[in-house]
Short mmCIF file of C-alpha atoms and ligand atoms in Angstrom, two decimals:
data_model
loop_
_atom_site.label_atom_id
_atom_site.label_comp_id
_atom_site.label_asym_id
_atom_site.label_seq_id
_atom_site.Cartn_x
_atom_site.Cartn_y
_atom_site.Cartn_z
CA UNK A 1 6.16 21.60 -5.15
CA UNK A 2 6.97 19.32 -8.05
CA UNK A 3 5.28 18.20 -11.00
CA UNK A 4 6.09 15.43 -13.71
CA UNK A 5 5.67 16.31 -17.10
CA UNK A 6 5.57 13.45 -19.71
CA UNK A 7 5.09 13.10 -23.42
CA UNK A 8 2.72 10.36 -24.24
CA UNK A 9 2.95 7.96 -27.13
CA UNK A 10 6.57 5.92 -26.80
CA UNK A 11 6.31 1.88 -26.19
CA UNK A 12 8.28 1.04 -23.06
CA UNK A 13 11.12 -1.33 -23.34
CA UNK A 14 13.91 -2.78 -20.82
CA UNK A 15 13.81 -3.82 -17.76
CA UNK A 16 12.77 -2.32 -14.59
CA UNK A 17 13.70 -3.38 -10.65
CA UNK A 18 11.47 -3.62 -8.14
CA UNK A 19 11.59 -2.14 -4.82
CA UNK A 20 10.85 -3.22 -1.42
CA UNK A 21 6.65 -2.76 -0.71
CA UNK A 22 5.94 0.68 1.11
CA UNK A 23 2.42 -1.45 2.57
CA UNK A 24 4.88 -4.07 4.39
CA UNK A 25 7.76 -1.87 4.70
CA UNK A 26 5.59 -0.27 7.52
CA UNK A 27 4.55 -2.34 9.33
CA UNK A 28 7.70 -4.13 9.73
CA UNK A 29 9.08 -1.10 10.87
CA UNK A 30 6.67 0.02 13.22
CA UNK A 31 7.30 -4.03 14.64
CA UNK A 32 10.45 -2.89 15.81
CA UNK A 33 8.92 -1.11 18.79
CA UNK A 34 7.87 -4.45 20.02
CA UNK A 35 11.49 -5.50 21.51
CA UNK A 36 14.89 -3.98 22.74
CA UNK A 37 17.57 -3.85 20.88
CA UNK A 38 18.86 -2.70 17.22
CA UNK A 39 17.21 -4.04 14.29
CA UNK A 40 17.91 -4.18 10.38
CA UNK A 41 15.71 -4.27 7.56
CA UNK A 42 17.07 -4.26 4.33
CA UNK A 43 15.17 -3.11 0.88
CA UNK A 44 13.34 -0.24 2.53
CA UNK A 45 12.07 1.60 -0.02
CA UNK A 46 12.83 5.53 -0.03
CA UNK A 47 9.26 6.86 0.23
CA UNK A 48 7.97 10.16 1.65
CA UNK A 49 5.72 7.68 3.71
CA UNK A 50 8.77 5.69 4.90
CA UNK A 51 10.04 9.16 6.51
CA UNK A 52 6.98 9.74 8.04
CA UNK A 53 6.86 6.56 9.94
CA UNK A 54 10.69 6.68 10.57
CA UNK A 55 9.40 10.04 12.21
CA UNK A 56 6.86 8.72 14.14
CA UNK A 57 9.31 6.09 15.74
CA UNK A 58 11.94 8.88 16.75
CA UNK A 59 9.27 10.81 18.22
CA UNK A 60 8.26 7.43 20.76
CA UNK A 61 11.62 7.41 21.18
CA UNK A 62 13.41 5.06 19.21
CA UNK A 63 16.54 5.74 17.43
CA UNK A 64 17.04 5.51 13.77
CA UNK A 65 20.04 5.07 11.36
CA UNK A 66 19.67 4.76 7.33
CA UNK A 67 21.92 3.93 4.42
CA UNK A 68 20.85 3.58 1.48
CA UNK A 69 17.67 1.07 1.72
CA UNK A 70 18.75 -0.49 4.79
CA UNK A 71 17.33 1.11 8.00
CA UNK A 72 18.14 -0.16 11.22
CA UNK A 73 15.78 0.71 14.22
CA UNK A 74 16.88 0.51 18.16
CA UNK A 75 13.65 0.63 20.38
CA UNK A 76 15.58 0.29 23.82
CA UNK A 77 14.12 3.80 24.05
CA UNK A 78 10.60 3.70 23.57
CA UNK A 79 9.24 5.86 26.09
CA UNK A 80 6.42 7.97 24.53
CA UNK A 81 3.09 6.71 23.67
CA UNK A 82 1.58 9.78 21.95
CA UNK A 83 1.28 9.44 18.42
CA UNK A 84 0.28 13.69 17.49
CA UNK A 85 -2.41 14.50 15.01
CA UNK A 86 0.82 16.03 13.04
CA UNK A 87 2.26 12.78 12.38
CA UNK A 88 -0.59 10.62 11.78
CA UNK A 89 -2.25 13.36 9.53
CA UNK A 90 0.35 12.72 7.42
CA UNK A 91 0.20 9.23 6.83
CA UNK A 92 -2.96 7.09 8.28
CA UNK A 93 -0.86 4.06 8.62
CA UNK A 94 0.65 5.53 11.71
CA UNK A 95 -2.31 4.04 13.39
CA UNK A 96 -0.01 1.05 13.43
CA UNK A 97 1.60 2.13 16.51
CA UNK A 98 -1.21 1.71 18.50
CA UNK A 99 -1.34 -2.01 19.54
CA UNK A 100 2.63 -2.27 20.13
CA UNK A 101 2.21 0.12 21.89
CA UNK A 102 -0.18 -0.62 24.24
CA UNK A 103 1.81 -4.20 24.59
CA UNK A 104 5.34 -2.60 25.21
CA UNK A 105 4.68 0.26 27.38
CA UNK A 106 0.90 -0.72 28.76
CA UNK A 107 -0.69 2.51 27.16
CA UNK A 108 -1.16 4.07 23.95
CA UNK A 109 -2.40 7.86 23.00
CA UNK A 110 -2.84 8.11 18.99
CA UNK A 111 -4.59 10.63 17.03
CA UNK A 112 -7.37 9.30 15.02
CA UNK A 113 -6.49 9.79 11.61
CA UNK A 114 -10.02 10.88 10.38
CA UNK A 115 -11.15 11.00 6.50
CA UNK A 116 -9.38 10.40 3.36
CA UNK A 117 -9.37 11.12 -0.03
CA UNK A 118 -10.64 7.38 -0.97
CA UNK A 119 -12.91 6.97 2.20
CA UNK A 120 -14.10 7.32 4.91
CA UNK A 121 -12.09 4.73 6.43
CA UNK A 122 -12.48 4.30 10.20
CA UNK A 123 -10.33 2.36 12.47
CA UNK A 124 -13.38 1.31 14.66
CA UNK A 125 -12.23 -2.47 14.11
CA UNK A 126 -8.32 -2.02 14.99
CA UNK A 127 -10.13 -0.44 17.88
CA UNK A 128 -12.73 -3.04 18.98
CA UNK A 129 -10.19 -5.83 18.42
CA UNK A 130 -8.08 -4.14 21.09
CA UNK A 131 -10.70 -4.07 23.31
CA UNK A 132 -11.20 -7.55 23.21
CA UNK A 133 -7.69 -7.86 24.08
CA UNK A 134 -8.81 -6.22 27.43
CA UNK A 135 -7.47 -2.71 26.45
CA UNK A 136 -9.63 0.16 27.97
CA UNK A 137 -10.52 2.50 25.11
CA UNK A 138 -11.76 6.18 25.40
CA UNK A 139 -11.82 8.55 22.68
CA UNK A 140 -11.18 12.24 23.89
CA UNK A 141 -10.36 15.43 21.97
CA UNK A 142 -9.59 13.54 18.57
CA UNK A 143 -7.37 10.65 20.46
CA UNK A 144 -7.75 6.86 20.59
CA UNK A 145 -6.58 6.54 24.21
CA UNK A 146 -5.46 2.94 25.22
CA UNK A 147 -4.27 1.13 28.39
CA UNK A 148 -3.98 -2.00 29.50
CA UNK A 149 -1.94 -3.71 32.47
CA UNK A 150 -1.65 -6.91 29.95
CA UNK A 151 -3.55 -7.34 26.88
CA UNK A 152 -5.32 -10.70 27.27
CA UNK A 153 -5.40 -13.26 24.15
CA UNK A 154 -9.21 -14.05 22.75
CA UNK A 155 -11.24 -15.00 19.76
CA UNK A 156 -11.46 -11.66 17.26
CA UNK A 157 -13.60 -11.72 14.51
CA UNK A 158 -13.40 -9.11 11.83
CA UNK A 159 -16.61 -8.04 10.08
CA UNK A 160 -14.69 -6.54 7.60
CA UNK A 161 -11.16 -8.15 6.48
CA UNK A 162 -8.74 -5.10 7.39
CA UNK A 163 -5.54 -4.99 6.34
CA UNK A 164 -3.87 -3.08 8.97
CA UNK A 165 -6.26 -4.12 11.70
CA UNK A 166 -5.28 -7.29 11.08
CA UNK A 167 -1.66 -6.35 11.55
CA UNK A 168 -1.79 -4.23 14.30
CA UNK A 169 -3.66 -6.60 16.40
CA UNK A 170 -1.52 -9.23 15.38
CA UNK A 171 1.60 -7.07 16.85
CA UNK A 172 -0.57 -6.72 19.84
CA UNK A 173 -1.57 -10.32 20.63
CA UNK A 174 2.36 -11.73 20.27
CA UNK A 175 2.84 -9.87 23.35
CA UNK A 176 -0.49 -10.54 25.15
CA UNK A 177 -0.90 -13.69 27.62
CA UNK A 178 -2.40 -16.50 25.98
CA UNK A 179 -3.66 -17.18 22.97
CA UNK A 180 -5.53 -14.71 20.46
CA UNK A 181 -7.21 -16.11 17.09
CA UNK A 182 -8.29 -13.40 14.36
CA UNK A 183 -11.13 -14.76 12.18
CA UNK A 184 -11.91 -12.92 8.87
CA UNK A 185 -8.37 -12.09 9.24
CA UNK A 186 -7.11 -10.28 5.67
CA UNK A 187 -5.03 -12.66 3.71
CA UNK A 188 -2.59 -9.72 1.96
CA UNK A 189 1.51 -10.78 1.45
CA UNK A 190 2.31 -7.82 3.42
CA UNK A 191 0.56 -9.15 6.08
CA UNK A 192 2.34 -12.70 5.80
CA UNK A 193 5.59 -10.54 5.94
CA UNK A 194 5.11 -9.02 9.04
CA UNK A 195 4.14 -12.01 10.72
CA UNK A 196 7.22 -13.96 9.27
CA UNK A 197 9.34 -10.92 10.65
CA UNK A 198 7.61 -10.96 13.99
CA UNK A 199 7.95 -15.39 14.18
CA UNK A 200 11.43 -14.74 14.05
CA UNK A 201 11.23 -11.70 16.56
CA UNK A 202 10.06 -15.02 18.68
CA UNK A 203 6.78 -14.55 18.34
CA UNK A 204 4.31 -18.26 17.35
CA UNK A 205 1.96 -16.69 14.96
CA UNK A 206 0.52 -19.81 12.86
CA UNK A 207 -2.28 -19.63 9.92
CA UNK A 208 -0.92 -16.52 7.73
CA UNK A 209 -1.84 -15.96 4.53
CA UNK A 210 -6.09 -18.03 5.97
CA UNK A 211 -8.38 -16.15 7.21
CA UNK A 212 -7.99 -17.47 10.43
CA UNK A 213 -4.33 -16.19 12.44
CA UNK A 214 -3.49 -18.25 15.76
CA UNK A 215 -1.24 -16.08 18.09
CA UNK A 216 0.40 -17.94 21.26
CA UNK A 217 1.96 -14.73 23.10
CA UNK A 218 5.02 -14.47 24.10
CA UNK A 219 6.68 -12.24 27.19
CA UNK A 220 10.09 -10.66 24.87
CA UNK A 221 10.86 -10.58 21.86
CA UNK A 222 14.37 -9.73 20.17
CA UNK A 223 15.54 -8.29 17.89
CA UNK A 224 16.26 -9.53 13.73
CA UNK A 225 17.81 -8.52 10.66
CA UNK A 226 15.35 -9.21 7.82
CA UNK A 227 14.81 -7.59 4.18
CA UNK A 228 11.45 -6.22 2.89
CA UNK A 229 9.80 -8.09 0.28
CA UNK A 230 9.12 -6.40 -3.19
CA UNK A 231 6.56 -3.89 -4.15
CA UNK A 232 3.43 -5.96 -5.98
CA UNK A 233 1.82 -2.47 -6.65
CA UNK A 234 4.84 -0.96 -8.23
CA UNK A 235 5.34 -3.98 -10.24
CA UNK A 236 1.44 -4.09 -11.40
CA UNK A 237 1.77 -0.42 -12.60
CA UNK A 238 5.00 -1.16 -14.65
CA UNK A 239 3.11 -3.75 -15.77
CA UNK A 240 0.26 -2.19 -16.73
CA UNK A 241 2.36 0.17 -18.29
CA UNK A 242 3.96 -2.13 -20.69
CA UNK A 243 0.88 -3.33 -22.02
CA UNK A 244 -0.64 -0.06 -22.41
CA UNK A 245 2.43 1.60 -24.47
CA UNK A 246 2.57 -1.65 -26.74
CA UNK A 247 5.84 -2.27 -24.69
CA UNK A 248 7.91 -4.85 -23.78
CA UNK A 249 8.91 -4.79 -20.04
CA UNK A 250 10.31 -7.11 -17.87
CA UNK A 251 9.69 -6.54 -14.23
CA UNK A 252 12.34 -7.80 -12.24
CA UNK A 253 13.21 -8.42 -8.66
CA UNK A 254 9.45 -8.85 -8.18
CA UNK A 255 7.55 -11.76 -6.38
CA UNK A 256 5.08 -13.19 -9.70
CA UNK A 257 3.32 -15.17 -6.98
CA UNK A 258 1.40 -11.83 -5.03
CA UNK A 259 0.54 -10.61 -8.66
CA UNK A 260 -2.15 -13.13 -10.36
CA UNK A 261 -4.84 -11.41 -10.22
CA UNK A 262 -3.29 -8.34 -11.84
CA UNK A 263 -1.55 -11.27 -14.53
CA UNK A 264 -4.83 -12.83 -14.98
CA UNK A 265 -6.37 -9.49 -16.19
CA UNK A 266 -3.62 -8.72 -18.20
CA UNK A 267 -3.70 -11.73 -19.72
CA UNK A 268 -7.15 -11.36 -21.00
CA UNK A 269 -6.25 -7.88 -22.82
CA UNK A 270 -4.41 -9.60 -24.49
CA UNK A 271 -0.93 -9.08 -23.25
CA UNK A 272 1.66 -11.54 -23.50
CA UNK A 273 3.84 -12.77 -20.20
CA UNK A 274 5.49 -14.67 -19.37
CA UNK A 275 7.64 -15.33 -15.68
CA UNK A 276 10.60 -16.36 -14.68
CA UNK A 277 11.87 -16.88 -11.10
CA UNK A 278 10.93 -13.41 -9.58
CA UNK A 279 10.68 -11.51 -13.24
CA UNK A 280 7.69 -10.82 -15.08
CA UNK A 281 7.74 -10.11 -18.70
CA UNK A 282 5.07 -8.40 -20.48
CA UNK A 283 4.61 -7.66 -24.13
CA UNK A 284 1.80 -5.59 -25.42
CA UNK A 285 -0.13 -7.71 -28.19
CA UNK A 286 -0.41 -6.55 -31.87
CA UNK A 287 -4.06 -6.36 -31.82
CA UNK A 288 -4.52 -3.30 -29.59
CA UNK A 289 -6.60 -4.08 -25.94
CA UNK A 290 -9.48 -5.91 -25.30
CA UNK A 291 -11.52 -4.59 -22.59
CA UNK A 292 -12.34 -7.06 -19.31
CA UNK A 293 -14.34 -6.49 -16.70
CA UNK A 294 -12.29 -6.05 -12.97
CA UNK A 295 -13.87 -6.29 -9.21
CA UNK A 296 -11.85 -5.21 -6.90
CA UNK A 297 -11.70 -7.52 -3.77
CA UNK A 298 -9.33 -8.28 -0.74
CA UNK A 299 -6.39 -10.20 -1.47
CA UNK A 300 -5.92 -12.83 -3.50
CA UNK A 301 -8.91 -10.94 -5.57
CA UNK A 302 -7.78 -7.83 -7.78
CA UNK A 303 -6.10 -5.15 -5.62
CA UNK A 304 -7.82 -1.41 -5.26
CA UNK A 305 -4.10 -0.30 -5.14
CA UNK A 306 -4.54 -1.18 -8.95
CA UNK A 307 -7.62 -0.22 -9.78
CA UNK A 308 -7.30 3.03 -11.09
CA UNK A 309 -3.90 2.22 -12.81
CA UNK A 310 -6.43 -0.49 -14.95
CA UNK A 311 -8.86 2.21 -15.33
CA UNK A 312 -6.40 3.85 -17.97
CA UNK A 313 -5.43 0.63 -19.65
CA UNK A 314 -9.50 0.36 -19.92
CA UNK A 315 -9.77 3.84 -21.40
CA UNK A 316 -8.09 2.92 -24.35
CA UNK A 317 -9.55 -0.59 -24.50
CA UNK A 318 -11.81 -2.05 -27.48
CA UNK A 319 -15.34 -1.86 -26.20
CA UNK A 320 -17.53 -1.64 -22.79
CA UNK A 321 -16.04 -2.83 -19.69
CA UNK A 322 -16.95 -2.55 -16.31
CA UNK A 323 -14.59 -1.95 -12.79
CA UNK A 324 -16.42 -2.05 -9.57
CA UNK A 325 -14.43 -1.15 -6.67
CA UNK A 326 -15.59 -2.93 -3.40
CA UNK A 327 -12.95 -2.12 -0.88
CA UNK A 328 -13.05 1.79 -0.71
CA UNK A 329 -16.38 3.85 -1.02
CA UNK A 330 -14.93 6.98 -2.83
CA UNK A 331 -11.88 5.66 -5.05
CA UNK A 332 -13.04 6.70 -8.30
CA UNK A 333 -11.71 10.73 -8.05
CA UNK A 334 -9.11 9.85 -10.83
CA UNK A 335 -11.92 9.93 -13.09
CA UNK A 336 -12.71 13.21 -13.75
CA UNK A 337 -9.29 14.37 -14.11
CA UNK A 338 -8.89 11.10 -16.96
CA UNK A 339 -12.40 12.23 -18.27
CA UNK A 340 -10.25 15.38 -19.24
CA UNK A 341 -7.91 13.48 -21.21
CA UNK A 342 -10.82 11.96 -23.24
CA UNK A 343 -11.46 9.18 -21.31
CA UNK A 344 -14.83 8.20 -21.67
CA UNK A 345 -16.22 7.01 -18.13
CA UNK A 346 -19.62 7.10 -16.30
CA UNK A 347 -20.05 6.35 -12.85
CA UNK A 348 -22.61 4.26 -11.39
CA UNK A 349 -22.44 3.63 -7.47
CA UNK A 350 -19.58 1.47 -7.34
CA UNK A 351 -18.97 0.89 -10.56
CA UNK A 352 -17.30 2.57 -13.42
CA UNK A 353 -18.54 1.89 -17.41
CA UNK A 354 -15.66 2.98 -19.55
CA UNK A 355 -16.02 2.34 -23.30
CA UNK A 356 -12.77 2.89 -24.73
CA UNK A 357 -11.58 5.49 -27.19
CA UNK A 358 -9.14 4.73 -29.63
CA UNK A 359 -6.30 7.63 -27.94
CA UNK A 360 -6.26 9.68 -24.90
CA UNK A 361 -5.61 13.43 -25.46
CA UNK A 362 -2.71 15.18 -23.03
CA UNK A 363 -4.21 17.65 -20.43
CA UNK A 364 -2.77 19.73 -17.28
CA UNK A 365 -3.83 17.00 -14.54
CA UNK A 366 -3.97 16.83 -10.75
CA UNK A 367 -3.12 13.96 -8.63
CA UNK A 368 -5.43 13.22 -5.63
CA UNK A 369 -3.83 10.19 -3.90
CA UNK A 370 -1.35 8.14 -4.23
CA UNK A 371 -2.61 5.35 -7.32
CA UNK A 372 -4.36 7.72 -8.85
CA UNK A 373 -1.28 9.96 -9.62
CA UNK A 374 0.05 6.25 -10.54
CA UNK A 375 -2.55 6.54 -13.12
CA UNK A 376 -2.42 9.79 -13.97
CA UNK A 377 1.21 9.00 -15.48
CA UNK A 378 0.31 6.32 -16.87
CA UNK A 379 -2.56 8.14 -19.13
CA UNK A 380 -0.20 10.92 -19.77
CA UNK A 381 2.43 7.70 -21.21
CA UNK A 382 -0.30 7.00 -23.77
CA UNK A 383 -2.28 10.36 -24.83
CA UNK A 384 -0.97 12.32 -27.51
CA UNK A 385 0.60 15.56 -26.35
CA UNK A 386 2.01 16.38 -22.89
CA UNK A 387 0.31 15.97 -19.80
CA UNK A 388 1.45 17.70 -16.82
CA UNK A 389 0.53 15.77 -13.65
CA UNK A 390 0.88 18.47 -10.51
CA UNK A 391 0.41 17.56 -6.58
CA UNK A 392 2.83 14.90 -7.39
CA UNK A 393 3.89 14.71 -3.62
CA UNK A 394 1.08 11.94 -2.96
CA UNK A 395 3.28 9.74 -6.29
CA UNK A 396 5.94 10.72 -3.83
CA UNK A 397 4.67 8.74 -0.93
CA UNK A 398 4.30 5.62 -2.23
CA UNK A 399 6.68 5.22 -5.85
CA UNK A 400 10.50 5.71 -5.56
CA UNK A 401 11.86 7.65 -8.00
CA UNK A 402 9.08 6.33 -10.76
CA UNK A 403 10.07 9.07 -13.37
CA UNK A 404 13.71 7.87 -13.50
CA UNK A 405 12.40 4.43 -13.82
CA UNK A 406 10.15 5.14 -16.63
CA UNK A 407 12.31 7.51 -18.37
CA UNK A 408 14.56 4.18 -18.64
CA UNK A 409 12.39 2.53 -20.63
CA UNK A 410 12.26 5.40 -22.76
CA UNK A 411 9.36 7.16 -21.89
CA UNK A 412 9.58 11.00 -22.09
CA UNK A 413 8.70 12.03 -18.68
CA UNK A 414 10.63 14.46 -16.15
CA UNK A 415 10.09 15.93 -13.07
CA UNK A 416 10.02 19.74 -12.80
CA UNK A 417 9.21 22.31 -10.33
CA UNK A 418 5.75 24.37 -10.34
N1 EPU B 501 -12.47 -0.72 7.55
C1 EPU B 501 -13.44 -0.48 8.50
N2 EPU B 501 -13.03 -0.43 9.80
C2 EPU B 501 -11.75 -0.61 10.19
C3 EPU B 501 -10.77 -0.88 9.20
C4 EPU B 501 -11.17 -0.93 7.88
O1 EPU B 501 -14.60 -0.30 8.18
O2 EPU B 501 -11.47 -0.55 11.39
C5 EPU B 501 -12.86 -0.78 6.13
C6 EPU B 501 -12.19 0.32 5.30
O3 EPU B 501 -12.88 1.54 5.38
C7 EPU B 501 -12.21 -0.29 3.92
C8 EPU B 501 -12.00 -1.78 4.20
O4 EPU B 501 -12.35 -1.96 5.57
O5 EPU B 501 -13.46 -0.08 3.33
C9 EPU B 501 -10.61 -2.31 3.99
O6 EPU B 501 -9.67 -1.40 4.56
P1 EPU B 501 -8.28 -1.88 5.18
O7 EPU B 501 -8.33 -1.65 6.64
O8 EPU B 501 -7.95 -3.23 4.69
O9 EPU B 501 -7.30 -0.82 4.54
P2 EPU B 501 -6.01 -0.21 5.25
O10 EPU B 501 -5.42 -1.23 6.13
O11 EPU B 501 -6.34 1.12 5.82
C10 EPU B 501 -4.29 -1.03 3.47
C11 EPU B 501 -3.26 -0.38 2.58
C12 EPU B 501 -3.96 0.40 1.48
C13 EPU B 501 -4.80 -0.59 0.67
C14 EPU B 501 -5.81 -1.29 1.60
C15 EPU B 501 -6.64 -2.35 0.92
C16 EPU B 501 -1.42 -0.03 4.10
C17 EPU B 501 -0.57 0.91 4.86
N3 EPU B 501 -2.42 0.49 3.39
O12 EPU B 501 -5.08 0.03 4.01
O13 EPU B 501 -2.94 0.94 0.64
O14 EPU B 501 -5.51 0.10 -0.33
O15 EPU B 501 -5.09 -1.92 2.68
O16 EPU B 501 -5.83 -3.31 0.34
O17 EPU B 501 -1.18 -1.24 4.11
C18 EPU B 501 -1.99 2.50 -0.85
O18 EPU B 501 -0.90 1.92 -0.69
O19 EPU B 501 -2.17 3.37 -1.74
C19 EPU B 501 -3.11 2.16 0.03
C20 EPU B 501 -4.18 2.96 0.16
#
């Protein structure tokens, strides 16, 4: 197992590229089960997660080639419908499979992918939504098992906007008969991604990016080349970075647009941006960080993929401020492990109260999930001393090769084995 070892206390400078986004990177490439034939997708990040679901989708039977970032999926195959408990484990996203699957080969068996480190996070509304599609629905011996002849279109309503609900249903409904409308529907650019890729798969998805998503279904769709759109996470923790080290960073190949609620914040701190096109530069101001309060909410609100990354920057903030976290019920376990590097953080419910403290002291650390190893770098780029972050394979999952990337802006961070 690896572990990244950095030396806090060096202002970031440069620039720094953007890579495709691991959230609609999967998705997409899960779509590719919904037709025959070879498909491309270009800037596919190299994640541990992308391997998982490139796993998942030889295992139903589909074949796989990759070079470089480009991956290019044939699903002429598909003849499995099991998703195991191994697989899924691994990454919950895997769920994903479950509503093309249903629609391509009329029946679906997928482990249910249980707890998490942030939550609790059940798939009951991926599952009712398919039922309303006129799937049948038992759950036996830890499986979701689905079947339908032909899912059916109908009015969904989400009590809760879900991200991937939302996209798996909408996979499911472009091959249904008739016409499918998802209220509540969750508003995220990954999500406007997929459906963009899936339009010109053939299907007539309208309403993406509203809460409300009209799908007429289709009987085929083909196959498309199409390139993943850029990381807003990775870009928001570079960011965040910058303005923590007293840097100067600009964040290229990036989409500005998906990121103003993480700009906003910044803003207020007092950091400096300014964009350009698809680059985003930001300069730490000269008169330290002022503290702000954040509320994490579905998209456009502030993202929980960057809470915990603005947890640091608040550490070392001037003064009281406040983050509540609204989406997930237990994503606060960075704390304790930044309350050993001096942070100074109580917990109330869902909310954190962090009154700043003027520098962040360098501890042995351990990484829980994926944006709170983010974090965990990032604290270790501005405490005095060096921090050594271990379990570093959940950074791996979701940040390609984010030592290289910071060690090119100078920082003093390497990866090294336990
Ligand atoms: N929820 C339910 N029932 C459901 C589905 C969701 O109660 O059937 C609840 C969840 O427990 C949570 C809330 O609804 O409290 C929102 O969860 P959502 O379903 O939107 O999350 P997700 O689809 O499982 C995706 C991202 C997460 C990101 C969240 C929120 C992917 C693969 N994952 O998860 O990304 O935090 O949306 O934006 O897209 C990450 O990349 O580190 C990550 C965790």
């Amino acid at each position: 197992m690896d572990k990244i070892i950095v030396e806090g206390g060096r202002s970031l400078k440069g620039e720094v590229k953007i890579g495709g986004a691991k959230n609609a990177a999967l998705p997409i490439l899960v779509s590719s089960l919904l037709a025959d034939g070879e498909n491309t997708y270009h800037n596919v990040p190299k994640l541990q997660d992308i391997e998982s679901v490139k796993s998942l989708l030889s295992h139903l039977g589909a074949k796989i080639e990759s070079e470089g970032n480009t991956v290019r999926i044939d699903a002429s195959g598909l003849c499995n419908s099991e998703a195991p408990y191994d697989l899924v484990r691994k990454m919950r996203a895997s769920v994903l499979v479950l509503g093309p699957l249903v629609a391509r080969l009329k029946k679906a068996r997928v482990s249910l992918p249980g707890g998490c480190a942030i939550g609790a996070r059940p798939i009951n509304l991926h599952l009712k939504g398919l039922a309303q599609l006129g799937a049948s629905i038992e759950l036996n011996h830890g499986y979701v098992e689905a079947s339908a002849e032909r899912l059916k279109g109908n009015d969904i309503y989400f009590d809760i906007p879900t991200v991937t609900g939302t996209e798996n249903l909408m996979m499911a409904a472009a091959l249904a008969e008739g016409v499918t409308t998802l209220r509540n529907a969750a508003r995220e650019p990954e999500i406007v991604a997929l459906a963009n890729i899936l339009n010109k798969m053939g299907a007539k998805i309208k309403g993406v990016g509203n809460s409300v998503i009209t799908i007429e279904g289709v009987s085929a769709l083909h196959p498309v080349t199409a390139s993943i759109i850029p990381d807003r996470i990775e870009a928001g923790t570079f960011m965040v970075a910058s303005m923590l080290t007293g840097g100067d960073v600009t964040i290229t190949d990036c989409e500005p647009d998906h990121l103003r609620g993480v700009i906003n914040k910044l803003k207020i701190t007092g950091a400096d941006i300014s964009v350009e096109g698809k680059s985003i530069r930001v300069k730490g101001g000269q008169n330290g960080i002022e503290s702000v309060d954040v509320k994490t909410l579905p998209y456009p609100g502030f993202p929980t993929d960057m809470q915990a990354q603005f947890m640091v920057l608040m550490s070392v903030a001037k003064g009281l401020s406040i983050i509540s976290e609204t989406i997930f019920e237990n994503r606060f376990i960075h704390v304790s492990e930044l309350k050993r590097m001096g942070a100074d953080i109580i917990i109330s419910g869902n909310s954190a109260v962090i009154k700043g403290v003027p520098m962040l002291s360098a501890a042995p650390v351990m990484a829980t999930d994926l944006r709170a190893s983010a974090s965990l770098i990032l604290a270790g780029l501005a405490a005095r001393g060096t921090t050594e972050v271990h379990r570093v394979y959940h950074l791996d999952r979701g940040y390609e090769a984010i030592e290289k990337k910071f060690a090119a802006l100078g920082a003093a961070i390497r990866r090294a084995k336990e």
